[in-house]
XYZ file of C-alpha atoms in Angstrom:
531
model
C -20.015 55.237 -65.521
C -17.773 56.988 -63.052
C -20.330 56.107 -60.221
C -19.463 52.825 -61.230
C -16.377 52.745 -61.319
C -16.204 54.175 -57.650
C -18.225 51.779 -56.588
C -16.278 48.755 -57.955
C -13.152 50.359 -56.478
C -14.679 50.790 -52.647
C -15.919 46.830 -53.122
C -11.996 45.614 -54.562
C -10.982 47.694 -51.098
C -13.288 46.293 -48.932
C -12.249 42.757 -50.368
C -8.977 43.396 -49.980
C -8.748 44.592 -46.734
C -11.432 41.326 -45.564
C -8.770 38.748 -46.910
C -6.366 40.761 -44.803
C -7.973 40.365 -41.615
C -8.531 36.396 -42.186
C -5.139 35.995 -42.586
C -4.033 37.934 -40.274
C -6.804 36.095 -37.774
C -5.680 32.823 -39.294
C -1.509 33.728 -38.581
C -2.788 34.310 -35.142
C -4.587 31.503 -34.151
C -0.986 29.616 -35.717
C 0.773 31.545 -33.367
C -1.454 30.976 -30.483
C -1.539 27.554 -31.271
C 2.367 27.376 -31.647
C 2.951 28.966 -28.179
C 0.580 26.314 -26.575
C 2.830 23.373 -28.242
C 5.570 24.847 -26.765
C 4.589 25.149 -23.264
C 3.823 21.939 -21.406
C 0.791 21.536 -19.806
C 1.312 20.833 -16.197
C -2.100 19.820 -14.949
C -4.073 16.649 -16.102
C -7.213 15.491 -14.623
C -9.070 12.471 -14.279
C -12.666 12.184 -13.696
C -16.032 10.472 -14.489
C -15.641 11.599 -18.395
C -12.192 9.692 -17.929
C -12.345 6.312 -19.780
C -9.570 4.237 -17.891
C -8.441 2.079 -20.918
C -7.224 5.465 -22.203
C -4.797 6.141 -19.749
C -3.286 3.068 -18.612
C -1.034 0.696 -20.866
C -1.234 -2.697 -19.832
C 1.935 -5.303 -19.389
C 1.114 -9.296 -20.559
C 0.078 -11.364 -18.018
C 2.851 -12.409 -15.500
C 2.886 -15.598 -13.101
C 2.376 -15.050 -9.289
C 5.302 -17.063 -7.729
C 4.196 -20.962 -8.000
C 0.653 -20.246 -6.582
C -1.183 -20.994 -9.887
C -2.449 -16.903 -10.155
C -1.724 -14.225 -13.104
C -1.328 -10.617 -13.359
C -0.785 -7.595 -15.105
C 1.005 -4.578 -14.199
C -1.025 -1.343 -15.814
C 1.133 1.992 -15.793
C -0.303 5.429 -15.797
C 0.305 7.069 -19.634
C -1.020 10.252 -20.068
C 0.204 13.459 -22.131
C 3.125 15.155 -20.664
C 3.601 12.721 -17.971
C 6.925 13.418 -17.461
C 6.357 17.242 -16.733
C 3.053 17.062 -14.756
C 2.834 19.203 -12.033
C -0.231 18.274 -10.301
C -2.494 15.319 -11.576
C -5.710 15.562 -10.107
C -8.031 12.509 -9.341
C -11.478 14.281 -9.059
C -15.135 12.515 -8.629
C -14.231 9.422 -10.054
C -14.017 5.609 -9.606
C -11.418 4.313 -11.497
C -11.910 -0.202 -10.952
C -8.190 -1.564 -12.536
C -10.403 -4.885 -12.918
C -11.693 -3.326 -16.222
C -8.277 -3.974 -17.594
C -7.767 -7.242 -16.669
C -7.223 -9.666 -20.168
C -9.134 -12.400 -18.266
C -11.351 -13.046 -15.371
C -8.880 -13.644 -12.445
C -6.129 -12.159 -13.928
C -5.320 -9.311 -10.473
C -4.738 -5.895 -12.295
C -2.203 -3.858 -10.613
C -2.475 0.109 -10.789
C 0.594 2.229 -11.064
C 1.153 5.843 -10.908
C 4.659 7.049 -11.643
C 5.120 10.791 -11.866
C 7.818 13.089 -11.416
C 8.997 12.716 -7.726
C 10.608 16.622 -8.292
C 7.299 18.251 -8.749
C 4.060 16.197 -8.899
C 1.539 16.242 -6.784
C -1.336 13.593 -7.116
C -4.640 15.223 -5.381
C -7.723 12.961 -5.083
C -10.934 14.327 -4.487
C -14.080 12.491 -4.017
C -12.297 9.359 -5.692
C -12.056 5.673 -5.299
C -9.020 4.113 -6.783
C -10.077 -0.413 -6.807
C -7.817 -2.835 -7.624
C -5.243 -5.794 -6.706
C -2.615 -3.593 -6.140
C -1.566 0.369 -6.141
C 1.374 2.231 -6.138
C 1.748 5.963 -6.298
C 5.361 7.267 -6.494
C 5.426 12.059 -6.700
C 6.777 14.437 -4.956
C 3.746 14.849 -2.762
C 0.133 12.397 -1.892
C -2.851 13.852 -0.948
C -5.876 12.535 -0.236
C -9.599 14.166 1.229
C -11.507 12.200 3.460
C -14.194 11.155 0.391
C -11.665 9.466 -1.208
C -10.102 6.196 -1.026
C -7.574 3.706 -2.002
C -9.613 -0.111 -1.694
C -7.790 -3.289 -2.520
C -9.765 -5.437 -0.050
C -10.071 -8.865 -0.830
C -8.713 -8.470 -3.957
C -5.032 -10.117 -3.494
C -4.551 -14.697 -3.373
C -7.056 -17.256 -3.266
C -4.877 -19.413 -1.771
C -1.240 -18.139 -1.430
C 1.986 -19.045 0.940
C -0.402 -18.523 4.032
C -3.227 -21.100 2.935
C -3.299 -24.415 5.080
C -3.991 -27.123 2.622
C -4.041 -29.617 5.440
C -5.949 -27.875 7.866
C -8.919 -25.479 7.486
C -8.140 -22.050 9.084
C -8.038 -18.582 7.769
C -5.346 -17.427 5.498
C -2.011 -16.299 7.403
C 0.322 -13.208 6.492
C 1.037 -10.497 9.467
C -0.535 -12.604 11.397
C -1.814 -16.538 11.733
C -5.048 -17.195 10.955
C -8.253 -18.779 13.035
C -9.375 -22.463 13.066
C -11.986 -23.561 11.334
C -14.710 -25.524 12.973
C -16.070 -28.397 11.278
C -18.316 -31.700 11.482
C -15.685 -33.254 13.147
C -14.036 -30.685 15.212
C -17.508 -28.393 16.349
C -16.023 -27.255 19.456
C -12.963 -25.234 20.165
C -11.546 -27.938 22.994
C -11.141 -30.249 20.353
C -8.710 -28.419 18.630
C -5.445 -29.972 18.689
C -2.339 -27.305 19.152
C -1.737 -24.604 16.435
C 1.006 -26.198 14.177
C 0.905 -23.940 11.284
C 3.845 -21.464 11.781
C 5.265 -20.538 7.865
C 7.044 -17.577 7.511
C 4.908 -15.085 5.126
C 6.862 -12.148 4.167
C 8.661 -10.183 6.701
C 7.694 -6.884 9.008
C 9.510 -4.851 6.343
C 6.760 -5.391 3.590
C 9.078 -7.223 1.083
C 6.433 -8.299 -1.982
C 8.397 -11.229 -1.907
C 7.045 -13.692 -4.199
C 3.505 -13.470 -3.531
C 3.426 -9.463 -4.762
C 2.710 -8.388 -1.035
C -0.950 -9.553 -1.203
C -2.623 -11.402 1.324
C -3.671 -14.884 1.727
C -7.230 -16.252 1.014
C -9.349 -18.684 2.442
C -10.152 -21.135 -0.626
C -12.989 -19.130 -1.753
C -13.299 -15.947 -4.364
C -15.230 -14.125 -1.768
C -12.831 -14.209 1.067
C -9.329 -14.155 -1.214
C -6.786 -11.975 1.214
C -6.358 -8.249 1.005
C -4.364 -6.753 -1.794
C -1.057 -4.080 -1.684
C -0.928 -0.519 -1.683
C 2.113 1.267 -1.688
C 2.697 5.397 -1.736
C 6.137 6.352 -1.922
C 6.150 10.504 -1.836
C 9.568 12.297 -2.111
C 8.282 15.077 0.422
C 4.966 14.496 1.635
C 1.925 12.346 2.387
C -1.031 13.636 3.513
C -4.415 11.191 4.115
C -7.827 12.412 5.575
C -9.426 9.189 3.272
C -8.959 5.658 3.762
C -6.282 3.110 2.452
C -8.153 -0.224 2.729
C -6.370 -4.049 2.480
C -8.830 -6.190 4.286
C -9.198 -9.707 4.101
C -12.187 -10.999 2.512
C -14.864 -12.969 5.093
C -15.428 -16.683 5.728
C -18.063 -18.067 3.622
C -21.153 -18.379 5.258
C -23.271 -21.179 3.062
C -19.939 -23.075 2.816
C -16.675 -23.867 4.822
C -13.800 -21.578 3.208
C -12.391 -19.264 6.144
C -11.428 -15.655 5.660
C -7.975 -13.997 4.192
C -5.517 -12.571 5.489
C -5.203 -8.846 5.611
C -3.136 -7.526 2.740
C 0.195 -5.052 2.985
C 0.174 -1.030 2.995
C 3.626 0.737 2.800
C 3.828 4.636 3.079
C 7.058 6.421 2.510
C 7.895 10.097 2.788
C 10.845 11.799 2.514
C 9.120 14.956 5.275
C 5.916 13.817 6.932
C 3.042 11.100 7.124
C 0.024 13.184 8.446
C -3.677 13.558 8.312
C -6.575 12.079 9.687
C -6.552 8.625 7.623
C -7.782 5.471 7.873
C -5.488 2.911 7.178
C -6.725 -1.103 7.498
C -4.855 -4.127 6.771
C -7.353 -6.478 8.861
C -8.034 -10.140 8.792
C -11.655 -11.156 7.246
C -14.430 -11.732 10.020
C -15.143 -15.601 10.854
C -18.112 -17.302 10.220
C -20.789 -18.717 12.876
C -20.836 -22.430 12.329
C -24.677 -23.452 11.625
C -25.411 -27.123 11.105
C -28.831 -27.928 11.168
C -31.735 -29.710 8.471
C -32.352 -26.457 6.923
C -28.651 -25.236 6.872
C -25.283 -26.834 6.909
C -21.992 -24.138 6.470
C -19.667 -21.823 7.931
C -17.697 -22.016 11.045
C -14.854 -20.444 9.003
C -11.963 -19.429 10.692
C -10.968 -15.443 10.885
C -7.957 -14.198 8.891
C -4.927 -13.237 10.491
C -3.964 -9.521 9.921
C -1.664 -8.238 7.410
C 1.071 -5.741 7.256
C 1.599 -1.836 7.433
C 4.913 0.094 7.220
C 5.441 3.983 7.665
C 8.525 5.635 7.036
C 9.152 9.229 6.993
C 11.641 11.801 8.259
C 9.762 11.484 12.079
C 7.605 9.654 13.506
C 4.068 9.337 11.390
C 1.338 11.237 12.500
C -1.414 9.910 11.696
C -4.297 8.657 14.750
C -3.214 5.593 16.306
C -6.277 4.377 17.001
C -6.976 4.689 13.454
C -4.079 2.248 12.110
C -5.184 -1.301 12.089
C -4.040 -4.829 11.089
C -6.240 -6.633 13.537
C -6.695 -10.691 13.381
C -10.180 -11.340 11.856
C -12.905 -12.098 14.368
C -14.054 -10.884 18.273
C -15.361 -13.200 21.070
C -17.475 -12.414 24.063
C -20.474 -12.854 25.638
C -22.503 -10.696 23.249
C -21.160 -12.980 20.310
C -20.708 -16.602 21.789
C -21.250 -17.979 18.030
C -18.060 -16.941 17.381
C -15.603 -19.646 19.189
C -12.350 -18.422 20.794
C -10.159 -20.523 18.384
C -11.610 -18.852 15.260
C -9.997 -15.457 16.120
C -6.892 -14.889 13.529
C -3.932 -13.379 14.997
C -2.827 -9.373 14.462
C -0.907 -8.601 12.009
C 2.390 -6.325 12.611
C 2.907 -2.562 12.249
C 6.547 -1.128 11.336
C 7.556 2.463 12.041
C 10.667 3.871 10.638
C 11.942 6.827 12.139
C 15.186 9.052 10.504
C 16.519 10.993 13.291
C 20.074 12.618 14.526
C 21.456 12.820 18.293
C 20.431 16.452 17.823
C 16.783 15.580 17.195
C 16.590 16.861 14.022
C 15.252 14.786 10.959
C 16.778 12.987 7.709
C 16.029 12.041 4.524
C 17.128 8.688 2.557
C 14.425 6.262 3.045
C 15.593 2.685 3.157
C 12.702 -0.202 3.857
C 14.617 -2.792 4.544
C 15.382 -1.239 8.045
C 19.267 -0.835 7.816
C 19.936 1.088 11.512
C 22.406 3.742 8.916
C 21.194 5.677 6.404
C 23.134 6.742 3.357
C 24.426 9.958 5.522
C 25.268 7.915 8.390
C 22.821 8.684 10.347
C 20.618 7.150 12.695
C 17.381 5.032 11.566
C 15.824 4.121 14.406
C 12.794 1.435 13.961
C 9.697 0.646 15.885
C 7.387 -2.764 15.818
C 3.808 -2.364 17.182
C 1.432 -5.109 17.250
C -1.596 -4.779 18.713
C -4.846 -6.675 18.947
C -8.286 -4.896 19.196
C -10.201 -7.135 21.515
C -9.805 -5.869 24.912
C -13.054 -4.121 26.068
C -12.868 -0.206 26.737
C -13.810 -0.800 30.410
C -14.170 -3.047 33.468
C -10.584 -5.243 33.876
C -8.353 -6.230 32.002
C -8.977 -9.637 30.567
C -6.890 -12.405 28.811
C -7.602 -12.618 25.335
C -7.426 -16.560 24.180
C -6.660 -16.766 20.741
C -5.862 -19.664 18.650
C -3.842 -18.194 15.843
C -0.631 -15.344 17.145
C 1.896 -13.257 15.582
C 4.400 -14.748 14.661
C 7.936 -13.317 15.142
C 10.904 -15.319 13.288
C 14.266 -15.093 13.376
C 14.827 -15.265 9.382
C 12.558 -15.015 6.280
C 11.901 -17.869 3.845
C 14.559 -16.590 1.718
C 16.989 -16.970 4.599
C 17.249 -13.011 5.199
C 16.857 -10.994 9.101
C 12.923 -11.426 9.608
C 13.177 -7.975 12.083
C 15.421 -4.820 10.989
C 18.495 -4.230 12.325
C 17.242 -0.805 13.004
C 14.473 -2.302 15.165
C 14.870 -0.672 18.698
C 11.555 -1.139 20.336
C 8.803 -3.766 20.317
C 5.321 -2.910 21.880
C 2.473 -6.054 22.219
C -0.671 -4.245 23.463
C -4.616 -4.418 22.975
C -5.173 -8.048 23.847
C -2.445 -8.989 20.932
C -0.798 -12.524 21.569
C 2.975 -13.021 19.841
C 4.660 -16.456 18.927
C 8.299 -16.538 19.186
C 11.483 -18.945 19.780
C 14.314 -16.002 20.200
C 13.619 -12.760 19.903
C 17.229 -10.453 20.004
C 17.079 -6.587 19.993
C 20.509 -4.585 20.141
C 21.301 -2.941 23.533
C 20.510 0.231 21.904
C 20.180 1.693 18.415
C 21.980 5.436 18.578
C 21.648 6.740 21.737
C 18.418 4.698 21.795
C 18.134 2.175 24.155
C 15.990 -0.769 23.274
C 12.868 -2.108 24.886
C 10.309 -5.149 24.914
C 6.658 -4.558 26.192
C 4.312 -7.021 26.650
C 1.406 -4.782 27.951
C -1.567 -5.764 30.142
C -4.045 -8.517 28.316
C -1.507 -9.336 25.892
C 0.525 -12.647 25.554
C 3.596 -14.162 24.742
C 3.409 -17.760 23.576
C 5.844 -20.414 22.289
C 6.645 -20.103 17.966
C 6.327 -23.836 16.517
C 5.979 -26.257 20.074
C 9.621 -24.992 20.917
C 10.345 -25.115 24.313
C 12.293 -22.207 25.449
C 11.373 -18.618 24.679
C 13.956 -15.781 25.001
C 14.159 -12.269 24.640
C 16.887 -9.805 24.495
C 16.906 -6.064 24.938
C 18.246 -3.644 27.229
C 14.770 -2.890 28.648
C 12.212 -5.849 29.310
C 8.296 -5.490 30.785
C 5.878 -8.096 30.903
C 2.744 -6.756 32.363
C 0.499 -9.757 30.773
C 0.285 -13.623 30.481
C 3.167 -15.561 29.549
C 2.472 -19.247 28.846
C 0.336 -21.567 26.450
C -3.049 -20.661 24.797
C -4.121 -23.894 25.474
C -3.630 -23.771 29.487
C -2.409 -27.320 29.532
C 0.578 -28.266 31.737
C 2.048 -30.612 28.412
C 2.605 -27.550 26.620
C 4.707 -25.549 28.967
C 7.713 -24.236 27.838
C 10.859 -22.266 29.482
C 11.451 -18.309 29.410
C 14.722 -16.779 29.297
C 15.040 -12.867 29.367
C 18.421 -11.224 28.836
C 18.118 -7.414 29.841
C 19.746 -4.872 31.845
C 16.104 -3.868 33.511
C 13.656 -6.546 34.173
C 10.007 -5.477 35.148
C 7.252 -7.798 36.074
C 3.987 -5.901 37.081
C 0.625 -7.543 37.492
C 2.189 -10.263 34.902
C 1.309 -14.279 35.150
C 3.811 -16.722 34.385
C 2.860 -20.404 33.294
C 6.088 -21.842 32.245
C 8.332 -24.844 33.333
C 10.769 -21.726 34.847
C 11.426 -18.055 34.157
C 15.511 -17.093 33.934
C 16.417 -13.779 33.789
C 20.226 -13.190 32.852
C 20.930 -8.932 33.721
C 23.931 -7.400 31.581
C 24.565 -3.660 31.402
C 24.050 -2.708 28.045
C 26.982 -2.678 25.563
C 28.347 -5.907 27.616
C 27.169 -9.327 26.767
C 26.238 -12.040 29.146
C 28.325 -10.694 32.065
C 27.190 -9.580 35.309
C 28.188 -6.397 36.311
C 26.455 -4.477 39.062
C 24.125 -2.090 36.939
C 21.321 -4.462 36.132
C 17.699 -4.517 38.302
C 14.803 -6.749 38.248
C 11.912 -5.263 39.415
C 8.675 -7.587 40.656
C 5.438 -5.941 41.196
C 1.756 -8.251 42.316
């Protein structure tokens, strides 16, 4: 009996002190699970186990100005957004058109984190849609990855000729299209499509910033991408708005490129590429066995950097070509189905002592909200000139068009805009074109560099440019190289250069002014001529 009696007493311990440890385990694991409630989690990642219906809430569908097309605006929604320190975008594709309501229906992708302390990273990644924005604190990208909204933005749009065939027209005016009745390029009749699109600074305007298409699903224009980073944005990947290309077994030309805005407060570096270009043209084919293309190329959309200095990415990596190239190794392609390049804005914040600012503002006032100087730069620039031999004349039938107001009756250039720069074979429309003397301490400057071209915007007859600093180095005069559509040129400048340049116009006026003085004569001025 008393071994018994031990024995039950050792087992009521050993029970005792069991139920002890579980709830002692079991006030732990409360504890443990209270102290990870109460810390936020600052990482979140997305990859291939990532269902994207699960982290995106969707908006109804929403009219596209009055161009019969619907979308929906899909916002980032994930745990903790709010306090998210680094969201990571790792080995994934993530296609918005999965959470589109309807076929058609453009879905637009937006990321909107903390622009104190997030950091999106993507890795390996491919972001597809109509549109995406990114707004943190810092944008990174490696080169696997990319951001692709290529021919994903209007069928039709504000830069689709309904009277015409062409390619669709944003940045830039789209190619001709060549047809049963019009097979060759000398029957063309003069460009007469000049509508204002948009404007260099990227507005969305009503048409969402997309592109314009060619009539066809296949070659719709390119989408929008925006990245707005409140320190910095660094690309080694690719940011992609092409226009789609003409149809090939039909007659629909190509779209327009789209836009691609990138804004940091600090720096724009890396070894990106970006593309906004116009959609390729189409070889026209009519024979017993085939009858289609001859689509005309799309003109090229719309880029705009803006950062504390200059962005520093590779030029030669920035694009918004005009769809389409023309040369002896590719007679198919006529000379009046080449779209014309699109334009390229770059916003600098600087101060007289050199050093940089923050206060972004896209609409290109020449202040910022300090007072100090934003100073504005417009490159357009074609990519047809060949890499050796001479200098050739590019003959284009579509341009770039340079207004002096947007649809909506607003500036169509900044008033920050100090320098405009027309190289690689690029040819520019315009009626007046009127830069400040200087902006700062920044003296202001029109190039028109060798193979480029300067044309008349809308059969106007007089063409004039102001700015303290003029050079034509390339062709001045009509695509067309007939005498009835000459027009005048009037340059207004303090320095005047003409080197290796050829003139066809009814006359050539130059007006010199010192800068600061309007349309006076004093003795500072200097035309230079060079053969």
């Amino acid at each position: 009996m008393r071994k018994l009696r031990i024995c039950s007493r050792l087992e009521a311990s050993v029970t005792w002190l069991t139920l002890a440890v579980t709830l002692l385990c079991i006030c732990h694991d409360n504890l443990l699970c209270l102290a990870d409630r109460s810390v936020p989690a600052t990482t979140y990642r997305i990859d291939g186990k990532t269902n994207i219906k699960d982290i995106f809430k969707c908006s109804g569908i929403h009219f596209i100005g009055s161009f019969n097309e619907y979308y929906v605006a899909c916002e980032l929604s994930v745990p903790a957004q709010e306090t998210l320190q680094l969201l990571e975008v790792v080995d994934v594709t993530l296609d918005g058109s999965k959470l589109s309501p309807l076929p058609g229906v453009h879905a637009e992708l937006s990321f909107q984190l903390n622009t104190s302390i997030a950091t999106v990273s993507m890795r390996n990644s491919q972001l597809l849609a109509s549109a995406v924005e990114i707004r943190a604190a810092n944008v990174t990208m490696d080169e696997h990855s990319a951001v692709n909204v290529t021919a994903r933005g209007l069928k039709f749009g504000p830069g689709y000729n309904s009277w015409n065939s062409m390619g669709g027209s944003y940045g830039g005016i789209g190619g001709a299209s060549l047809t049963d009745g019009r097979s060759n390029c000398d029957d063309m009749p003069p460009n007469g499509f000049f509508r204002v699109v948009g404007d260099v600074s990227v507005d969305m305007a009503n048409f969402r910033g997309y592109g314009s298409g060619g009539g066809n699903d296949e070659s719709r224009g390119g989408g929008r991408i925006r990245l707005v980073a409140a320190q910095n944005v660094e690309i080694d990947g690719s940011l992609l708005a092409n226009g789609g290309d003409a149809c090939t077994n039909c007659y629909d030309s190509a779209g327009a490129g789209g836009s691609i805005l990138i804004v940091a407060t600090e720096r724009i570096h890396g070894n990106a590429t970006v593309q906004a270009n116009g959609g390729q043209p189409s070889v026209r084919i009519a024979d017993e066995l085939h009858d289609g293309g001859g689509g005309g190329g799309g003109g090229g959309g719309r880029i705009l950097f803006d950062s504390k200095n200059a962005e520093e990415l590779g030029p030669s990596r920035v694009e918004a070509y005009g769809g389409g190239f023309s040369s002896d190794k590719n007679a198919a392609i006529g000379w009046c189905q080449l779209g014309g390049d699109g334009t390229i804005l770059k916003l600098q914040h600087t101060t007289k002592e050199g050093e940089g600012l923050g206060g972004s503002d896209v609409q290109g006032q020449s202040r910022g909200e300090d007072g100090k100087t934003l100073l504005s730069t417009l490159l357009i620039k074609g990519g047809r000139l060949a890499h050796s031999g001479p200098v050739k004349r590019i003959q284009i039938y579509g341009c770039t068009p340079i207004f002096e107001q947007t649809s909506r009756g607003a500036q169509f250039l900044p008033e920050s805009l100090a320098h405009i720069f027309v190289n690689g074979g690029a040819t520019v429309c315009a009626s007046v074109v009127q830069l400040k003397d200087s902006v700062g301490d920044v003296e202001s400057s029109i190039v028109i560099d060798s193979g480029s071209e300067l044309n008349v915007l809308d059969r106007d007859r007089v063409v004039q440019l102001s700015a303290s600093q003029i050079t034509i180095q390339g062709y001045v005069g009509p695509s067309s190289l007939q005498e009835r559509d000459l027009f005048s040129l009037n340059l207004i400048a303090a320095d005047v250069s003409f080197s290796n340049a050829l003139a066809m116009t009814f006359q050539v006026v130059v007006q010199l002014i010192c800068p600061g003085v309007q349309h006076q004569h004093p003795p500072c001025p200097r035309i230079s001529t060079k053969q």
